[in-house]
GROMACS .gro file of C-alpha atoms in nm:
model
  423
    1UNK     CA    1   8.309   2.615   1.839
    2UNK     CA    2   8.082   2.810   2.070
    3UNK     CA    3   7.854   2.646   2.320
    4UNK     CA    4   7.546   2.728   2.105
    5UNK     CA    5   7.685   2.522   1.814
    6UNK     CA    6   7.759   2.210   2.012
    7UNK     CA    7   7.573   1.906   1.878
    8UNK     CA    8   7.277   1.791   2.086
    9UNK     CA    9   7.328   1.440   2.215
   10UNK     CA   10   7.013   1.243   2.291
   11UNK     CA   11   7.047   0.949   2.517
   12UNK     CA   12   6.854   0.648   2.381
   13UNK     CA   13   6.839   0.288   2.489
   14UNK     CA   14   6.916   0.015   2.235
   15UNK     CA   15   6.544  -0.073   2.215
   16UNK     CA   16   6.451   0.290   2.140
   17UNK     CA   17   6.720   0.309   1.870
   18UNK     CA   18   6.572   0.003   1.698
   19UNK     CA   19   6.216   0.147   1.713
   20UNK     CA   20   6.331   0.486   1.584
   21UNK     CA   21   6.520   0.325   1.296
   22UNK     CA   22   6.221   0.110   1.199
   23UNK     CA   23   5.987   0.411   1.202
   24UNK     CA   24   6.231   0.611   0.989
   25UNK     CA   25   6.251   0.331   0.729
   26UNK     CA   26   5.869   0.298   0.711
   27UNK     CA   27   5.826   0.672   0.662
   28UNK     CA   28   6.088   0.683   0.386
   29UNK     CA   29   5.922   0.393   0.202
   30UNK     CA   30   5.577   0.555   0.230
   31UNK     CA   31   5.703   0.884   0.088
   32UNK     CA   32   5.880   0.701  -0.193
   33UNK     CA   33   5.555   0.526  -0.295
   34UNK     CA   34   5.353   0.849  -0.304
   35UNK     CA   35   5.293   0.945  -0.665
   36UNK     CA   36   5.363   1.290  -0.784
   37UNK     CA   37   5.056   1.471  -0.919
   38UNK     CA   38   5.045   1.469  -1.296
   39UNK     CA   39   4.832   1.782  -1.312
   40UNK     CA   40   4.681   2.053  -1.094
   41UNK     CA   41   4.356   2.059  -1.295
   42UNK     CA   42   4.248   1.798  -1.547
   43UNK     CA   43   4.287   1.906  -1.905
   44UNK     CA   44   3.919   1.881  -2.005
   45UNK     CA   45   3.820   2.102  -1.709
   46UNK     CA   46   4.044   2.379  -1.837
   47UNK     CA   47   3.830   2.397  -2.153
   48UNK     CA   48   3.513   2.494  -1.965
   49UNK     CA   49   3.520   2.859  -2.069
   50UNK     CA   50   3.623   2.800  -2.429
   51UNK     CA   51   3.347   2.544  -2.496
   52UNK     CA   52   3.064   2.626  -2.255
   53UNK     CA   53   2.763   2.408  -2.336
   54UNK     CA   54   2.515   2.626  -2.153
   55UNK     CA   55   2.634   2.938  -2.338
   56UNK     CA   56   2.586   2.764  -2.673
   57UNK     CA   57   2.237   2.642  -2.582
   58UNK     CA   58   2.129   2.991  -2.473
   59UNK     CA   59   2.181   3.099  -2.833
   60UNK     CA   60   1.939   2.840  -2.975
   61UNK     CA   61   1.561   2.815  -2.974
   62UNK     CA   62   1.411   2.502  -2.818
   63UNK     CA   63   1.734   2.334  -2.712
   64UNK     CA   64   1.778   2.544  -2.400
   65UNK     CA   65   1.418   2.492  -2.292
   66UNK     CA   66   1.450   2.116  -2.326
   67UNK     CA   67   1.784   2.117  -2.144
   68UNK     CA   68   1.673   2.312  -1.835
   69UNK     CA   69   1.293   2.256  -1.849
   70UNK     CA   70   1.230   2.630  -1.872
   71UNK     CA   71   1.259   2.920  -2.116
   72UNK     CA   72   1.563   3.141  -2.141
   73UNK     CA   73   1.357   3.428  -1.995
   74UNK     CA   74   1.269   3.226  -1.685
   75UNK     CA   75   1.630   3.114  -1.651
   76UNK     CA   76   1.751   3.474  -1.658
   77UNK     CA   77   1.493   3.572  -1.394
   78UNK     CA   78   1.614   3.293  -1.166
   79UNK     CA   79   1.975   3.386  -1.233
   80UNK     CA   80   1.910   3.743  -1.123
   81UNK     CA   81   1.747   3.609  -0.806
   82UNK     CA   82   2.008   3.355  -0.695
   83UNK     CA   83   2.321   3.465  -0.882
   84UNK     CA   84   2.451   3.713  -0.623
   85UNK     CA   85   2.412   3.450  -0.347
   86UNK     CA   86   2.610   3.175  -0.524
   87UNK     CA   87   2.888   3.380  -0.686
   88UNK     CA   88   3.242   3.289  -0.575
   89UNK     CA   89   3.567   3.485  -0.578
   90UNK     CA   90   3.846   3.416  -0.824
   91UNK     CA   91   4.183   3.313  -0.678
   92UNK     CA   92   4.537   3.330  -0.812
   93UNK     CA   93   4.518   2.955  -0.874
   94UNK     CA   94   4.195   2.933  -1.075
   95UNK     CA   95   3.892   3.125  -1.199
   96UNK     CA   96   3.567   3.066  -1.011
   97UNK     CA   97   3.269   2.893  -1.176
   98UNK     CA   98   3.016   3.147  -1.302
   99UNK     CA   99   2.673   3.162  -1.132
  100UNK     CA  100   2.492   3.083  -1.458
  101UNK     CA  101   2.683   2.753  -1.481
  102UNK     CA  102   2.606   2.671  -1.118
  103UNK     CA  103   2.236   2.735  -1.178
  104UNK     CA  104   2.238   2.535  -1.502
  105UNK     CA  105   2.405   2.238  -1.327
  106UNK     CA  106   2.135   2.238  -1.061
  107UNK     CA  107   1.845   2.270  -1.307
  108UNK     CA  108   1.993   1.994  -1.523
  109UNK     CA  109   2.020   1.766  -1.221
  110UNK     CA  110   1.657   1.832  -1.127
  111UNK     CA  111   1.549   1.780  -1.488
  112UNK     CA  112   1.731   1.450  -1.540
  113UNK     CA  113   1.860   1.307  -1.211
  114UNK     CA  114   2.194   1.244  -1.386
  115UNK     CA  115   2.488   1.128  -1.177
  116UNK     CA  116   2.747   1.381  -1.064
  117UNK     CA  117   2.999   1.208  -1.289
  118UNK     CA  118   2.779   1.264  -1.593
  119UNK     CA  119   2.721   1.628  -1.500
  120UNK     CA  120   3.095   1.671  -1.453
  121UNK     CA  121   3.166   1.575  -1.813
  122UNK     CA  122   2.869   1.774  -1.944
  123UNK     CA  123   2.968   2.102  -1.777
  124UNK     CA  124   3.344   2.040  -1.735
  125UNK     CA  125   3.315   2.095  -1.361
  126UNK     CA  126   3.473   1.866  -1.098
  127UNK     CA  127   3.240   1.631  -0.909
  128UNK     CA  128   3.370   1.770  -0.580
  129UNK     CA  129   3.234   2.112  -0.681
  130UNK     CA  130   2.902   1.974  -0.806
  131UNK     CA  131   2.829   1.792  -0.480
  132UNK     CA  132   2.843   2.127  -0.298
  133UNK     CA  133   2.684   2.336  -0.574
  134UNK     CA  134   2.351   2.153  -0.608
  135UNK     CA  135   2.244   2.172  -0.240
  136UNK     CA  136   2.366   2.532  -0.218
  137UNK     CA  137   2.175   2.649  -0.526
  138UNK     CA  138   1.861   2.456  -0.421
  139UNK     CA  139   1.873   2.631  -0.085
  140UNK     CA  140   1.903   2.971  -0.253
  141UNK     CA  141   1.617   2.888  -0.493
  142UNK     CA  142   1.392   2.812  -0.197
  143UNK     CA  143   1.484   3.143  -0.034
  144UNK     CA  144   1.438   3.345  -0.353
  145UNK     CA  145   1.104   3.182  -0.443
  146UNK     CA  146   0.966   3.177  -0.090
  147UNK     CA  147   0.672   3.403  -0.181
  148UNK     CA  148   0.552   3.166  -0.454
  149UNK     CA  149   0.423   2.906  -0.205
  150UNK     CA  150   0.191   3.100   0.024
  151UNK     CA  151  -0.072   2.970   0.265
  152UNK     CA  152  -0.373   3.207   0.291
  153UNK     CA  153  -0.375   3.406   0.612
  154UNK     CA  154  -0.721   3.567   0.624
  155UNK     CA  155  -1.086   3.484   0.562
  156UNK     CA  156  -1.108   3.652   0.222
  157UNK     CA  157  -0.810   3.459   0.081
  158UNK     CA  158  -0.959   3.128   0.199
  159UNK     CA  159  -1.297   3.218   0.049
  160UNK     CA  160  -1.126   3.294  -0.283
  161UNK     CA  161  -0.969   2.946  -0.281
  162UNK     CA  162  -1.310   2.797  -0.201
  163UNK     CA  163  -1.483   2.988  -0.482
  164UNK     CA  164  -1.231   2.854  -0.733
  165UNK     CA  165  -1.299   2.496  -0.623
  166UNK     CA  166  -1.673   2.550  -0.657
  167UNK     CA  167  -1.646   2.713  -0.999
  168UNK     CA  168  -1.387   2.479  -1.150
  169UNK     CA  169  -1.464   2.149  -0.972
  170UNK     CA  170  -1.819   2.186  -0.832
  171UNK     CA  171  -1.710   2.126  -0.473
  172UNK     CA  172  -1.819   2.412  -0.242
  173UNK     CA  173  -1.652   2.497   0.088
  174UNK     CA  174  -1.331   2.326  -0.028
  175UNK     CA  175  -1.012   2.512   0.061
  176UNK     CA  176  -0.759   2.265  -0.080
  177UNK     CA  177  -0.677   1.914  -0.199
  178UNK     CA  178  -0.428   1.725   0.019
  179UNK     CA  179  -0.208   1.427  -0.055
  180UNK     CA  180   0.123   1.281   0.053
  181UNK     CA  181   0.395   1.075  -0.112
  182UNK     CA  182   0.697   0.874  -0.003
  183UNK     CA  183   0.994   1.011  -0.202
  184UNK     CA  184   1.240   0.725  -0.230
  185UNK     CA  185   1.603   0.760  -0.118
  186UNK     CA  186   1.907   0.542  -0.147
  187UNK     CA  187   1.975   0.397   0.197
  188UNK     CA  188   2.120   0.683   0.406
  189UNK     CA  189   2.445   0.584   0.585
  190UNK     CA  190   2.420   0.507   0.956
  191UNK     CA  191   2.045   0.575   0.962
  192UNK     CA  192   1.931   0.231   1.072
  193UNK     CA  193   1.559   0.191   1.005
  194UNK     CA  194   1.466   0.558   1.050
  195UNK     CA  195   1.390   0.609   0.681
  196UNK     CA  196   1.264   0.253   0.614
  197UNK     CA  197   0.894   0.265   0.528
  198UNK     CA  198   0.614   0.009   0.525
  199UNK     CA  199   0.677  -0.067   0.155
  200UNK     CA  200   1.032  -0.174   0.237
  201UNK     CA  201   1.198   0.131   0.083
  202UNK     CA  202   1.393   0.421   0.228
  203UNK     CA  203   1.207   0.748   0.190
  204UNK     CA  204   1.116   1.099   0.295
  205UNK     CA  205   0.749   1.196   0.325
  206UNK     CA  206   0.627   1.486   0.111
  207UNK     CA  207   0.290   1.625   0.219
  208UNK     CA  208   0.121   1.895   0.012
  209UNK     CA  209  -0.199   2.098  -0.016
  210UNK     CA  210  -0.283   2.248  -0.356
  211UNK     CA  211  -0.547   2.492  -0.473
  212UNK     CA  212  -0.797   2.459  -0.757
  213UNK     CA  213  -0.544   2.593  -1.010
  214UNK     CA  214  -0.272   2.330  -0.952
  215UNK     CA  215  -0.054   2.547  -0.727
  216UNK     CA  216   0.098   2.447  -0.394
  217UNK     CA  217  -0.034   2.644  -0.095
  218UNK     CA  218   0.132   2.439   0.179
  219UNK     CA  219   0.416   2.184   0.172
  220UNK     CA  220   0.586   1.978   0.442
  221UNK     CA  221   0.886   1.761   0.357
  222UNK     CA  222   1.134   1.582   0.578
  223UNK     CA  223   0.939   1.334   0.787
  224UNK     CA  224   1.123   1.002   0.802
  225UNK     CA  225   0.986   0.710   0.605
  226UNK     CA  226   0.919   0.502   0.916
  227UNK     CA  227   0.676   0.765   1.048
  228UNK     CA  228   0.312   0.666   1.062
  229UNK     CA  229   0.144   0.810   0.753
  230UNK     CA  230  -0.158   0.917   0.956
  231UNK     CA  231   0.073   1.086   1.204
  232UNK     CA  232   0.273   1.286   0.949
  233UNK     CA  233  -0.011   1.531   0.886
  234UNK     CA  234  -0.081   1.561   1.258
  235UNK     CA  235   0.278   1.669   1.320
  236UNK     CA  236   0.266   1.957   1.071
  237UNK     CA  237   0.230   2.322   1.162
  238UNK     CA  238  -0.077   2.339   0.937
  239UNK     CA  239  -0.260   2.069   1.134
  240UNK     CA  240  -0.173   2.227   1.468
  241UNK     CA  241  -0.295   2.568   1.348
  242UNK     CA  242  -0.612   2.404   1.213
  243UNK     CA  243  -0.685   2.235   1.547
  244UNK     CA  244  -0.613   2.554   1.741
  245UNK     CA  245  -0.833   2.756   1.501
  246UNK     CA  246  -0.545   2.983   1.403
  247UNK     CA  247  -0.580   2.952   1.024
  248UNK     CA  248  -0.847   3.223   1.008
  249UNK     CA  249  -1.081   2.997   0.813
  250UNK     CA  250  -1.428   3.132   0.732
  251UNK     CA  251  -1.700   3.043   0.980
  252UNK     CA  252  -1.928   2.750   0.886
  253UNK     CA  253  -2.202   2.855   0.643
  254UNK     CA  254  -2.501   2.675   0.491
  255UNK     CA  255  -2.466   2.533   0.139
  256UNK     CA  256  -2.826   2.638   0.064
  257UNK     CA  257  -3.030   2.913   0.219
  258UNK     CA  258  -3.180   2.798   0.546
  259UNK     CA  259  -2.977   2.476   0.552
  260UNK     CA  260  -2.740   2.351   0.822
  261UNK     CA  261  -2.405   2.524   0.857
  262UNK     CA  262  -2.115   2.336   0.697
  263UNK     CA  263  -1.746   2.403   0.778
  264UNK     CA  264  -1.478   2.465   0.515
  265UNK     CA  265  -1.285   2.146   0.441
  266UNK     CA  266  -0.987   1.982   0.275
  267UNK     CA  267  -1.043   1.688   0.039
  268UNK     CA  268  -0.814   1.385   0.050
  269UNK     CA  269  -0.804   1.013  -0.013
  270UNK     CA  270  -0.830   0.724   0.231
  271UNK     CA  271  -0.484   0.792   0.374
  272UNK     CA  272  -0.634   1.076   0.580
  273UNK     CA  273  -0.869   1.040   0.871
  274UNK     CA  274  -1.221   1.179   0.830
  275UNK     CA  275  -1.279   1.486   1.046
  276UNK     CA  276  -1.489   1.800   1.049
  277UNK     CA  277  -1.233   1.977   0.827
  278UNK     CA  278  -1.118   1.674   0.624
  279UNK     CA  279  -1.337   1.489   0.375
  280UNK     CA  280  -1.243   1.144   0.246
  281UNK     CA  281  -1.439   0.898   0.027
  282UNK     CA  282  -1.698   0.659   0.159
  283UNK     CA  283  -1.529   0.318   0.185
  284UNK     CA  284  -1.634   0.029  -0.038
  285UNK     CA  285  -1.807  -0.001  -0.376
  286UNK     CA  286  -2.147   0.160  -0.413
  287UNK     CA  287  -2.435   0.126  -0.656
  288UNK     CA  288  -2.438   0.359  -0.957
  289UNK     CA  289  -2.645   0.669  -0.888
  290UNK     CA  290  -2.639   0.619  -0.513
  291UNK     CA  291  -2.575   0.906  -0.274
  292UNK     CA  292  -2.238   0.768  -0.160
  293UNK     CA  293  -2.115   0.701  -0.514
  294UNK     CA  294  -2.204   1.050  -0.630
  295UNK     CA  295  -2.020   1.199  -0.332
  296UNK     CA  296  -1.712   0.988  -0.404
  297UNK     CA  297  -1.716   1.099  -0.767
  298UNK     CA  298  -1.743   1.469  -0.682
  299UNK     CA  299  -1.469   1.439  -0.420
  300UNK     CA  300  -1.248   1.251  -0.666
  301UNK     CA  301  -1.281   1.531  -0.923
  302UNK     CA  302  -1.161   1.786  -0.668
  303UNK     CA  303  -0.890   1.565  -0.520
  304UNK     CA  304  -0.749   1.469  -0.861
  305UNK     CA  305  -0.580   1.810  -0.879
  306UNK     CA  306  -0.311   1.719  -0.628
  307UNK     CA  307  -0.253   1.385  -0.803
  308UNK     CA  308  -0.194   1.575  -1.127
  309UNK     CA  309   0.051   1.813  -0.958
  310UNK     CA  310   0.265   1.529  -0.823
  311UNK     CA  311   0.255   1.356  -1.162
  312UNK     CA  312   0.360   1.670  -1.352
  313UNK     CA  313   0.651   1.726  -1.113
  314UNK     CA  314   0.771   1.369  -1.170
  315UNK     CA  315   0.754   1.411  -1.548
  316UNK     CA  316   0.929   1.749  -1.568
  317UNK     CA  317   1.178   1.699  -1.285
  318UNK     CA  318   1.307   1.352  -1.355
  319UNK     CA  319   1.515   1.342  -1.042
  320UNK     CA  320   1.197   1.177  -0.907
  321UNK     CA  321   1.227   0.887  -1.155
  322UNK     CA  322   1.458   0.691  -0.923
  323UNK     CA  323   1.572   0.684  -0.563
  324UNK     CA  324   1.756   1.008  -0.482
  325UNK     CA  325   2.122   0.923  -0.399
  326UNK     CA  326   2.174   1.209  -0.152
  327UNK     CA  327   2.182   1.252   0.223
  328UNK     CA  328   1.829   1.318   0.358
  329UNK     CA  329   1.903   1.684   0.437
  330UNK     CA  330   2.016   1.746   0.077
  331UNK     CA  331   1.737   1.534  -0.071
  332UNK     CA  332   1.488   1.752   0.116
  333UNK     CA  333   1.640   2.063  -0.044
  334UNK     CA  334   1.609   1.904  -0.389
  335UNK     CA  335   1.242   1.814  -0.333
  336UNK     CA  336   1.151   2.157  -0.199
  337UNK     CA  337   1.334   2.333  -0.484
  338UNK     CA  338   1.116   2.138  -0.730
  339UNK     CA  339   0.804   2.243  -0.539
  340UNK     CA  340   0.895   2.612  -0.555
  341UNK     CA  341   0.998   2.588  -0.919
  342UNK     CA  342   0.659   2.432  -0.999
  343UNK     CA  343   0.474   2.737  -0.866
  344UNK     CA  344   0.728   2.973  -1.023
  345UNK     CA  345   0.678   2.817  -1.367
  346UNK     CA  346   0.299   2.852  -1.333
  347UNK     CA  347   0.309   3.217  -1.232
  348UNK     CA  348   0.192   3.366  -1.565
  349UNK     CA  349   0.031   3.267  -1.893
  350UNK     CA  350   0.355   3.242  -2.092
  351UNK     CA  351   0.540   3.025  -1.840
  352UNK     CA  352   0.234   2.808  -1.777
  353UNK     CA  353   0.190   2.740  -2.150
  354UNK     CA  354   0.547   2.609  -2.168
  355UNK     CA  355   0.550   2.417  -1.840
  356UNK     CA  356   0.197   2.273  -1.842
  357UNK     CA  357   0.026   2.287  -2.185
  358UNK     CA  358  -0.351   2.234  -2.202
  359UNK     CA  359  -0.323   1.859  -2.261
  360UNK     CA  360  -0.103   1.808  -1.953
  361UNK     CA  361  -0.386   1.771  -1.701
  362UNK     CA  362  -0.665   1.514  -1.679
  363UNK     CA  363  -0.976   1.632  -1.864
  364UNK     CA  364  -1.335   1.513  -1.916
  365UNK     CA  365  -1.481   1.459  -2.264
  366UNK     CA  366  -1.838   1.528  -2.377
  367UNK     CA  367  -1.946   1.195  -2.231
  368UNK     CA  368  -1.799   1.296  -1.895
  369UNK     CA  369  -1.532   1.027  -1.912
  370UNK     CA  370  -1.187   1.111  -1.778
  371UNK     CA  371  -0.928   1.173  -2.050
  372UNK     CA  372  -0.588   1.111  -1.897
  373UNK     CA  373  -0.339   1.395  -1.910
  374UNK     CA  374  -0.017   1.364  -2.108
  375UNK     CA  375   0.185   1.330  -1.788
  376UNK     CA  376   0.031   0.987  -1.725
  377UNK     CA  377   0.154   0.860  -2.063
  378UNK     CA  378   0.501   1.003  -2.013
  379UNK     CA  379   0.545   0.879  -1.656
  380UNK     CA  380   0.694   0.534  -1.709
  381UNK     CA  381   0.873   0.524  -1.375
  382UNK     CA  382   0.816   0.718  -1.056
  383UNK     CA  383   0.986   0.699  -0.719
  384UNK     CA  384   0.692   0.858  -0.538
  385UNK     CA  385   0.479   0.609  -0.342
  386UNK     CA  386   0.133   0.662  -0.195
  387UNK     CA  387   0.073   0.686   0.176
  388UNK     CA  388  -0.091   0.387   0.345
  389UNK     CA  389  -0.467   0.381   0.387
  390UNK     CA  390  -0.621   0.451   0.728
  391UNK     CA  391  -0.923   0.264   0.861
  392UNK     CA  392  -0.994   0.420   1.200
  393UNK     CA  393  -1.360   0.493   1.297
  394UNK     CA  394  -1.440   0.861   1.226
  395UNK     CA  395  -1.621   1.085   1.477
  396UNK     CA  396  -1.998   1.111   1.437
  397UNK     CA  397  -1.982   1.486   1.369
  398UNK     CA  398  -1.750   1.428   1.071
  399UNK     CA  399  -1.978   1.157   0.931
  400UNK     CA  400  -2.271   1.397   0.958
  401UNK     CA  401  -2.087   1.666   0.762
  402UNK     CA  402  -1.993   1.417   0.489
  403UNK     CA  403  -2.357   1.306   0.466
  404UNK     CA  404  -2.470   1.668   0.433
  405UNK     CA  405  -2.227   1.720   0.143
  406UNK     CA  406  -2.355   1.402  -0.023
  407UNK     CA  407  -2.719   1.509   0.015
  408UNK     CA  408  -2.635   1.850  -0.131
  409UNK     CA  409  -2.465   1.694  -0.436
  410UNK     CA  410  -2.782   1.490  -0.502
  411UNK     CA  411  -3.016   1.788  -0.459
  412UNK     CA  412  -3.140   2.021  -0.729
  413UNK     CA  413  -2.920   2.306  -0.600
  414UNK     CA  414  -2.600   2.102  -0.581
  415UNK     CA  415  -2.631   1.877  -0.883
  416UNK     CA  416  -2.460   1.941  -1.215
  417UNK     CA  417  -2.598   1.855  -1.564
  418UNK     CA  418  -2.363   1.560  -1.603
  419UNK     CA  419  -2.408   1.427  -1.249
  420UNK     CA  420  -2.487   1.068  -1.353
  421UNK     CA  421  -2.170   0.867  -1.300
  422UNK     CA  422  -2.041   0.648  -1.578
  423UNK     CA  423  -1.999   0.286  -1.472
   0.00000   0.00000   0.00000
């Protein structure tokens, strides 16, 4: 025997021999208890291609639209947009999941809020894949649809928004309706009280500005639930640009020839502080036919648009029906994907007719009474909560502007034939 084949002798003390022997026995027992895998892929997952639900539904009228909350044409448009970004490579072990299935899984989750386990059985896709697929596809939807949520950048675009509010809702110099909601979450792990809001829920804050035609023009999502509701708007890029006069808003103009100049404003509820560019209702209850009551009514008509938008989203995308069981960063992607899909589905006459039929929105009958939209009857549960009301004293200049609006609404030039408010 050569020197290289001599056995290696390790010198060990009796105590080390005992410890080594004990460790060896424990390792052997652990390996013996480990179960051998019964399968590489579960049997029902192997049948995904042979019995694809989404492929079958694409061949039927009505069923596909109800399943994904959009027409087959809109689905194909979205697939062309996000498909190349979510496609995966096949391996020698398994075939990758097709992009159309990944998109359908995401749309179905937004439409129903089903658990990952339920989606796994529906699409024959493992839960471990779904938990990565939904955030990824939502992120790609936001990128692909980025141009559908656009804040005006010049004077003419803002004036166009204002004209629509005056024509459709009889509120001149209005550039948008603003509102915010707490979107409820399941308690995020290791977050402490960061997402715990004043209503004793965990939430993200969704703040939005919409135009006169029920489209989002600015959205901010991600503020923690514990944030002061009045402070959420003040922390947005929109508010900072507004204060620094970088929004390119039109210069103040008189409502009537020779009258005082009035700035262009947003309309909101009592959750927002009154300012020169933000109108909120007069507090309290006022006598029928009074100046303050007429102003509140006209502001309510214009502000009701954003309330309708949030309601429609909650009806169509039922992921909002209960607390979202995702990490905040993924929940934010889900919320923003719904926002962009809302504007995408209202982009033309055909899509709008499917997504928001005529009876969807609040209307007024011949007696000028509000007829509730269909979304209010369908919305039995909603995980969106209103922001808290603010009661801080407004600046005198803002009160003066609100009074000028109120006087205009009661004048011959600013009144409408059905101005008298129903009690």
